[in-house]
GROMACS .gro file of C-alpha atoms in nm:
model
  295
    1UNK     CA    1 -13.294   8.128  15.679
    2UNK     CA    2 -13.020   8.276  15.865
    3UNK     CA    3 -13.228   8.537  16.000
    4UNK     CA    4 -13.519   8.340  16.109
    5UNK     CA    5 -13.536   7.965  15.986
    6UNK     CA    6 -13.863   7.903  16.137
    7UNK     CA    7 -14.050   8.185  15.976
    8UNK     CA    8 -13.866   8.115  15.644
    9UNK     CA    9 -13.959   7.767  15.628
   10UNK     CA   10 -14.329   7.848  15.699
   11UNK     CA   11 -14.304   8.113  15.410
   12UNK     CA   12 -14.139   7.847  15.161
   13UNK     CA   13 -14.389   7.581  15.252
   14UNK     CA   14 -14.681   7.822  15.223
   15UNK     CA   15 -14.566   7.905  14.863
   16UNK     CA   16 -14.455   7.569  14.763
   17UNK     CA   17 -14.622   7.631  14.418
   18UNK     CA   18 -14.368   7.914  14.362
   19UNK     CA   19 -14.064   7.742  14.523
   20UNK     CA   20 -14.041   7.385  14.461
   21UNK     CA   21 -13.901   7.162  14.724
   22UNK     CA   22 -13.635   7.050  14.495
   23UNK     CA   23 -13.537   7.402  14.445
   24UNK     CA   24 -13.504   7.473  14.816
   25UNK     CA   25 -13.295   7.167  14.874
   26UNK     CA   26 -13.046   7.270  14.591
   27UNK     CA   27 -13.016   7.622  14.753
   28UNK     CA   28 -12.950   7.469  15.106
   29UNK     CA   29 -12.715   7.200  14.977
   30UNK     CA   30 -12.416   7.338  15.179
   31UNK     CA   31 -12.635   7.398  15.485
   32UNK     CA   32 -12.751   7.046  15.609
   33UNK     CA   33 -12.865   7.191  15.946
   34UNK     CA   34 -13.120   7.411  15.735
   35UNK     CA   35 -13.214   7.151  15.517
   36UNK     CA   36 -13.313   6.953  15.809
   37UNK     CA   37 -13.528   7.220  15.961
   38UNK     CA   38 -13.694   7.254  15.632
   39UNK     CA   39 -13.767   6.872  15.573
   40UNK     CA   40 -13.876   6.826  15.931
   41UNK     CA   41 -14.145   7.096  15.889
   42UNK     CA   42 -14.237   6.956  15.554
   43UNK     CA   43 -14.274   6.603  15.697
   44UNK     CA   44 -14.485   6.736  15.982
   45UNK     CA   45 -14.721   6.886  15.732
   46UNK     CA   46 -14.734   6.588  15.495
   47UNK     CA   47 -14.570   6.268  15.543
   48UNK     CA   48 -14.539   6.185  15.164
   49UNK     CA   49 -14.443   6.520  14.987
   50UNK     CA   50 -14.069   6.484  15.080
   51UNK     CA   51 -14.063   6.102  14.973
   52UNK     CA   52 -13.744   6.146  14.776
   53UNK     CA   53 -13.551   6.287  15.073
   54UNK     CA   54 -13.650   6.049  15.350
   55UNK     CA   55 -13.335   5.857  15.331
   56UNK     CA   56 -13.146   6.165  15.363
   57UNK     CA   57 -13.356   6.268  15.647
   58UNK     CA   58 -13.229   5.967  15.853
   59UNK     CA   59 -12.883   6.120  15.865
   60UNK     CA   60 -13.012   6.459  15.918
   61UNK     CA   61 -13.217   6.355  16.231
   62UNK     CA   62 -12.924   6.138  16.347
   63UNK     CA   63 -12.693   6.450  16.332
   64UNK     CA   64 -12.909   6.750  16.432
   65UNK     CA   65 -13.230   6.604  16.605
   66UNK     CA   66 -13.211   6.266  16.755
   67UNK     CA   67 -13.526   6.302  16.978
   68UNK     CA   68 -13.736   6.323  16.659
   69UNK     CA   69 -13.562   6.039  16.478
   70UNK     CA   70 -13.774   5.762  16.621
   71UNK     CA   71 -14.106   5.931  16.569
   72UNK     CA   72 -13.984   5.990  16.201
   73UNK     CA   73 -13.908   5.618  16.164
   74UNK     CA   74 -14.242   5.522  16.304
   75UNK     CA   75 -14.431   5.770  16.073
   76UNK     CA   76 -14.255   5.717  15.750
   77UNK     CA   77 -14.367   5.461  15.514
   78UNK     CA   78 -14.089   5.562  15.255
   79UNK     CA   79 -13.778   5.517  15.474
   80UNK     CA   80 -13.533   5.256  15.363
   81UNK     CA   81 -13.503   5.028  15.684
   82UNK     CA   82 -13.177   4.856  15.599
   83UNK     CA   83 -13.012   5.207  15.555
   84UNK     CA   84 -13.178   5.342  15.869
   85UNK     CA   85 -13.064   5.025  16.057
   86UNK     CA   86 -12.720   5.082  15.942
   87UNK     CA   87 -12.696   5.446  16.062
   88UNK     CA   88 -12.853   5.380  16.388
   89UNK     CA   89 -12.639   5.060  16.444
   90UNK     CA   90 -12.300   5.282  16.349
   91UNK     CA   91 -12.411   5.567  16.599
   92UNK     CA   92 -12.515   5.308  16.873
   93UNK     CA   93 -12.875   5.429  16.880
   94UNK     CA   94 -13.018   5.149  17.075
   95UNK     CA   95 -13.384   5.257  17.097
   96UNK     CA   96 -13.384   5.320  16.720
   97UNK     CA   97 -13.212   5.002  16.642
   98UNK     CA   98 -13.455   4.799  16.861
   99UNK     CA   99 -13.752   4.962  16.680
  100UNK     CA  100 -13.609   4.893  16.331
  101UNK     CA  101 -13.513   4.538  16.414
  102UNK     CA  102 -13.875   4.472  16.542
  103UNK     CA  103 -14.032   4.636  16.217
  104UNK     CA  104 -13.813   4.413  16.005
  105UNK     CA  105 -13.940   4.107  16.189
  106UNK     CA  106 -13.617   4.028  16.388
  107UNK     CA  107 -13.780   4.057  16.729
  108UNK     CA  108 -13.550   3.811  16.911
  109UNK     CA  109 -13.258   4.047  16.816
  110UNK     CA  110 -13.439   4.347  16.926
  111UNK     CA  111 -13.530   4.167  17.270
  112UNK     CA  112 -13.168   4.066  17.316
  113UNK     CA  113 -13.055   4.418  17.257
  114UNK     CA  114 -13.292   4.560  17.515
  115UNK     CA  115 -13.168   4.329  17.769
  116UNK     CA  116 -12.799   4.349  17.704
  117UNK     CA  117 -12.775   4.721  17.613
  118UNK     CA  118 -13.038   4.888  17.792
  119UNK     CA  119 -13.059   4.658  18.090
  120UNK     CA  120 -13.423   4.754  18.131
  121UNK     CA  121 -13.660   4.482  18.220
  122UNK     CA  122 -13.971   4.697  18.227
  123UNK     CA  123 -13.904   4.775  17.842
  124UNK     CA  124 -13.829   4.430  17.771
  125UNK     CA  125 -14.145   4.317  17.944
  126UNK     CA  126 -14.330   4.579  17.748
  127UNK     CA  127 -14.175   4.475  17.423
  128UNK     CA  128 -14.271   4.115  17.481
  129UNK     CA  129 -14.631   4.215  17.559
  130UNK     CA  130 -14.654   4.429  17.233
  131UNK     CA  131 -14.510   4.134  17.020
  132UNK     CA  132 -14.725   3.855  17.192
  133UNK     CA  133 -14.480   3.584  17.099
  134UNK     CA  134 -14.417   3.268  17.336
  135UNK     CA  135 -14.057   3.236  17.217
  136UNK     CA  136 -13.989   3.601  17.315
  137UNK     CA  137 -14.118   3.530  17.660
  138UNK     CA  138 -13.893   3.221  17.689
  139UNK     CA  139 -13.591   3.409  17.569
  140UNK     CA  140 -13.663   3.683  17.835
  141UNK     CA  141 -13.704   3.413  18.134
  142UNK     CA  142 -13.389   3.251  18.012
  143UNK     CA  143 -13.202   3.579  18.022
  144UNK     CA  144 -13.331   3.677  18.350
  145UNK     CA  145 -13.315   3.367  18.548
  146UNK     CA  146 -12.958   3.452  18.712
  147UNK     CA  147 -13.054   3.819  18.757
  148UNK     CA  148 -13.275   3.878  19.082
  149UNK     CA  149 -13.385   4.227  18.984
  150UNK     CA  150 -13.496   4.097  18.650
  151UNK     CA  151 -13.664   3.810  18.810
  152UNK     CA  152 -13.874   4.058  19.045
  153UNK     CA  153 -13.971   4.262  18.742
  154UNK     CA  154 -14.104   3.958  18.551
  155UNK     CA  155 -14.272   3.835  18.858
  156UNK     CA  156 -14.462   4.150  18.888
  157UNK     CA  157 -14.561   4.189  18.527
  158UNK     CA  158 -14.610   3.855  18.352
  159UNK     CA  159 -14.891   3.714  18.544
  160UNK     CA  160 -15.130   3.794  18.275
  161UNK     CA  161 -14.935   3.685  17.980
  162UNK     CA  162 -14.731   3.391  18.076
  163UNK     CA  163 -14.802   3.125  18.359
  164UNK     CA  164 -14.575   3.248  18.648
  165UNK     CA  165 -14.510   2.883  18.751
  166UNK     CA  166 -14.277   2.858  18.444
  167UNK     CA  167 -14.049   3.132  18.600
  168UNK     CA  168 -14.086   3.016  18.963
  169UNK     CA  169 -13.982   2.660  18.872
  170UNK     CA  170 -13.664   2.776  18.731
  171UNK     CA  171 -13.561   2.992  19.016
  172UNK     CA  172 -13.249   2.835  19.190
  173UNK     CA  173 -13.276   2.740  19.558
  174UNK     CA  174 -13.113   2.987  19.781
  175UNK     CA  175 -13.118   3.276  19.534
  176UNK     CA  176 -13.220   3.598  19.714
  177UNK     CA  177 -13.488   3.789  19.524
  178UNK     CA  178 -13.577   4.153  19.618
  179UNK     CA  179 -13.939   4.186  19.734
  180UNK     CA  180 -14.030   3.827  19.648
  181UNK     CA  181 -14.313   3.789  19.909
  182UNK     CA  182 -14.475   4.109  19.755
  183UNK     CA  183 -14.428   3.995  19.403
  184UNK     CA  184 -14.598   3.651  19.490
  185UNK     CA  185 -14.889   3.813  19.660
  186UNK     CA  186 -14.940   4.029  19.360
  187UNK     CA  187 -14.940   3.705  19.134
  188UNK     CA  188 -15.220   3.577  19.356
  189UNK     CA  189 -15.410   3.893  19.340
  190UNK     CA  190 -15.396   3.908  18.968
  191UNK     CA  191 -15.502   3.541  18.945
  192UNK     CA  192 -15.800   3.620  19.158
  193UNK     CA  193 -15.881   3.915  18.962
  194UNK     CA  194 -15.868   3.698  18.641
  195UNK     CA  195 -16.112   3.440  18.795
  196UNK     CA  196 -16.346   3.690  18.901
  197UNK     CA  197 -16.350   3.858  18.534
  198UNK     CA  198 -16.409   3.511  18.399
  199UNK     CA  199 -16.683   3.433  18.628
  200UNK     CA  200 -16.854   3.783  18.556
  201UNK     CA  201 -16.802   3.714  18.172
  202UNK     CA  202 -16.951   3.381  18.213
  203UNK     CA  203 -17.260   3.502  18.380
  204UNK     CA  204 -17.298   3.767  18.108
  205UNK     CA  205 -17.273   3.527  17.839
  206UNK     CA  206 -17.526   3.280  18.005
  207UNK     CA  207 -17.777   3.556  18.071
  208UNK     CA  208 -17.751   3.672  17.705
  209UNK     CA  209 -17.774   3.323  17.565
  210UNK     CA  210 -18.085   3.261  17.781
  211UNK     CA  211 -18.251   3.591  17.667
  212UNK     CA  212 -18.175   3.512  17.313
  213UNK     CA  213 -18.320   3.157  17.338
  214UNK     CA  214 -18.630   3.302  17.479
  215UNK     CA  215 -18.665   3.555  17.201
  216UNK     CA  216 -18.601   3.278  16.948
  217UNK     CA  217 -18.863   3.060  17.115
  218UNK     CA  218 -19.122   3.347  17.117
  219UNK     CA  219 -19.067   3.426  16.764
  220UNK     CA  220 -19.097   3.057  16.645
  221UNK     CA  221 -19.422   3.013  16.858
  222UNK     CA  222 -19.578   3.298  16.649
  223UNK     CA  223 -19.842   3.192  16.367
  224UNK     CA  224 -19.727   3.188  16.011
  225UNK     CA  225 -19.978   3.338  15.749
  226UNK     CA  226 -20.055   3.085  15.462
  227UNK     CA  227 -20.275   3.205  15.183
  228UNK     CA  228 -20.365   3.112  14.824
  229UNK     CA  229 -20.027   3.274  14.696
  230UNK     CA  230 -19.809   3.035  14.886
  231UNK     CA  231 -19.686   2.728  14.694
  232UNK     CA  232 -19.547   2.398  14.786
  233UNK     CA  233 -19.162   2.389  14.756
  234UNK     CA  234 -19.174   2.039  14.618
  235UNK     CA  235 -19.445   2.013  14.355
  236UNK     CA  236 -19.473   2.408  14.305
  237UNK     CA  237 -19.843   2.400  14.324
  238UNK     CA  238 -20.049   2.604  14.561
  239UNK     CA  239 -20.041   2.479  14.911
  240UNK     CA  240 -20.408   2.545  14.976
  241UNK     CA  241 -20.672   2.369  14.769
  242UNK     CA  242 -20.898   2.573  14.538
  243UNK     CA  243 -21.189   2.416  14.709
  244UNK     CA  244 -21.190   2.524  15.069
  245UNK     CA  245 -21.429   2.233  15.183
  246UNK     CA  246 -21.183   1.990  15.067
  247UNK     CA  247 -20.945   1.851  15.360
  248UNK     CA  248 -20.591   1.929  15.320
  249UNK     CA  249 -20.260   1.894  15.538
  250UNK     CA  250 -19.986   2.153  15.499
  251UNK     CA  251 -19.651   2.151  15.666
  252UNK     CA  252 -19.487   2.481  15.726
  253UNK     CA  253 -19.129   2.526  15.863
  254UNK     CA  254 -18.989   2.804  16.060
  255UNK     CA  255 -18.770   2.901  15.766
  256UNK     CA  256 -19.105   3.000  15.591
  257UNK     CA  257 -19.085   2.704  15.337
  258UNK     CA  258 -19.406   2.514  15.279
  259UNK     CA  259 -19.499   2.161  15.156
  260UNK     CA  260 -19.797   1.947  15.117
  261UNK     CA  261 -19.758   1.665  15.367
  262UNK     CA  262 -19.782   1.407  15.105
  263UNK     CA  263 -19.497   1.590  14.915
  264UNK     CA  264 -19.249   1.535  15.195
  265UNK     CA  265 -19.052   1.205  15.280
  266UNK     CA  266 -19.209   0.977  15.517
  267UNK     CA  267 -19.016   0.983  15.860
  268UNK     CA  268 -18.836   0.674  15.934
  269UNK     CA  269 -18.787   0.520  16.277
  270UNK     CA  270 -18.413   0.614  16.285
  271UNK     CA  271 -18.508   0.975  16.201
  272UNK     CA  272 -18.862   1.043  16.309
  273UNK     CA  273 -18.806   1.447  16.304
  274UNK     CA  274 -18.898   1.606  15.960
  275UNK     CA  275 -18.670   1.877  15.829
  276UNK     CA  276 -18.704   2.134  15.558
  277UNK     CA  277 -18.577   1.963  15.232
  278UNK     CA  278 -18.414   2.291  15.125
  279UNK     CA  279 -18.257   2.417  15.441
  280UNK     CA  280 -18.149   2.081  15.547
  281UNK     CA  281 -17.932   2.051  15.251
  282UNK     CA  282 -17.735   2.345  15.384
  283UNK     CA  283 -17.766   2.300  15.759
  284UNK     CA  284 -17.984   2.192  16.026
  285UNK     CA  285 -18.060   2.494  16.244
  286UNK     CA  286 -18.352   2.630  16.434
  287UNK     CA  287 -18.502   2.757  16.110
  288UNK     CA  288 -18.575   2.396  15.975
  289UNK     CA  289 -18.810   2.296  16.262
  290UNK     CA  290 -19.154   2.216  16.178
  291UNK     CA  291 -19.516   2.337  16.212
  292UNK     CA  292 -19.804   2.142  16.069
  293UNK     CA  293 -20.137   2.275  15.970
  294UNK     CA  294 -20.437   2.049  15.909
  295UNK     CA  295 -20.794   2.070  15.826
   0.00000   0.00000   0.00000
């Protein structure tokens, strides 16, 4: 490991059946920086094999490799969040603390830390977009209302998520806001773009609905085969008489259920339209309409 830690770790991981993970960790007990190299490569190969050491890895990443701490926290499903939060809080790792608070469901504290510790309006806006929570947007607006640079950032970015009027109405008279005119122009452009998108979607929806309606109409206008094998769904006898010369009246619904006309209830004045007795018990959709065949 001292000679070439990268090659040594690759060799150890390639021969894991001969040299167990536990054995390696015991041998490197006094060299935590080498433990980190080994566990980091192990984690990159398999997120689950080093599960018993994930808690230890939090400290190792914090001590020797902070850039990879946040990716580790994101990818690990075995990492104890409370312990990780405690370590990151002690070391004042703001980005990692924000992620952990968010993952633990404490989004408001995470947003507050972004605004008060990082003073990064773009990151705060991105975080609020990811969480998609109205209360977070309200907190962000309240915090930003006396900070002109924050107001500019909000005006430029919240148009598609929050009604900009909510923010504009709260701006105090006489407050100087950088690039206010450009921000307002962008809001109007975004609004016009939304209107165009909605109109386009509406046209597509109407065209699809009309096309499907025509297709359904064509389908329902097609003839339906009735032969000796079909039975009346009410009396369960064949719908066609055995004597072809005998007059008959058969009602066929688009749902393909068939009845003798005399087996159906007589339409009333209040409800002159007939429906399939079977399907109308479930719903009255296009499939329960009527066709009638007489001879």
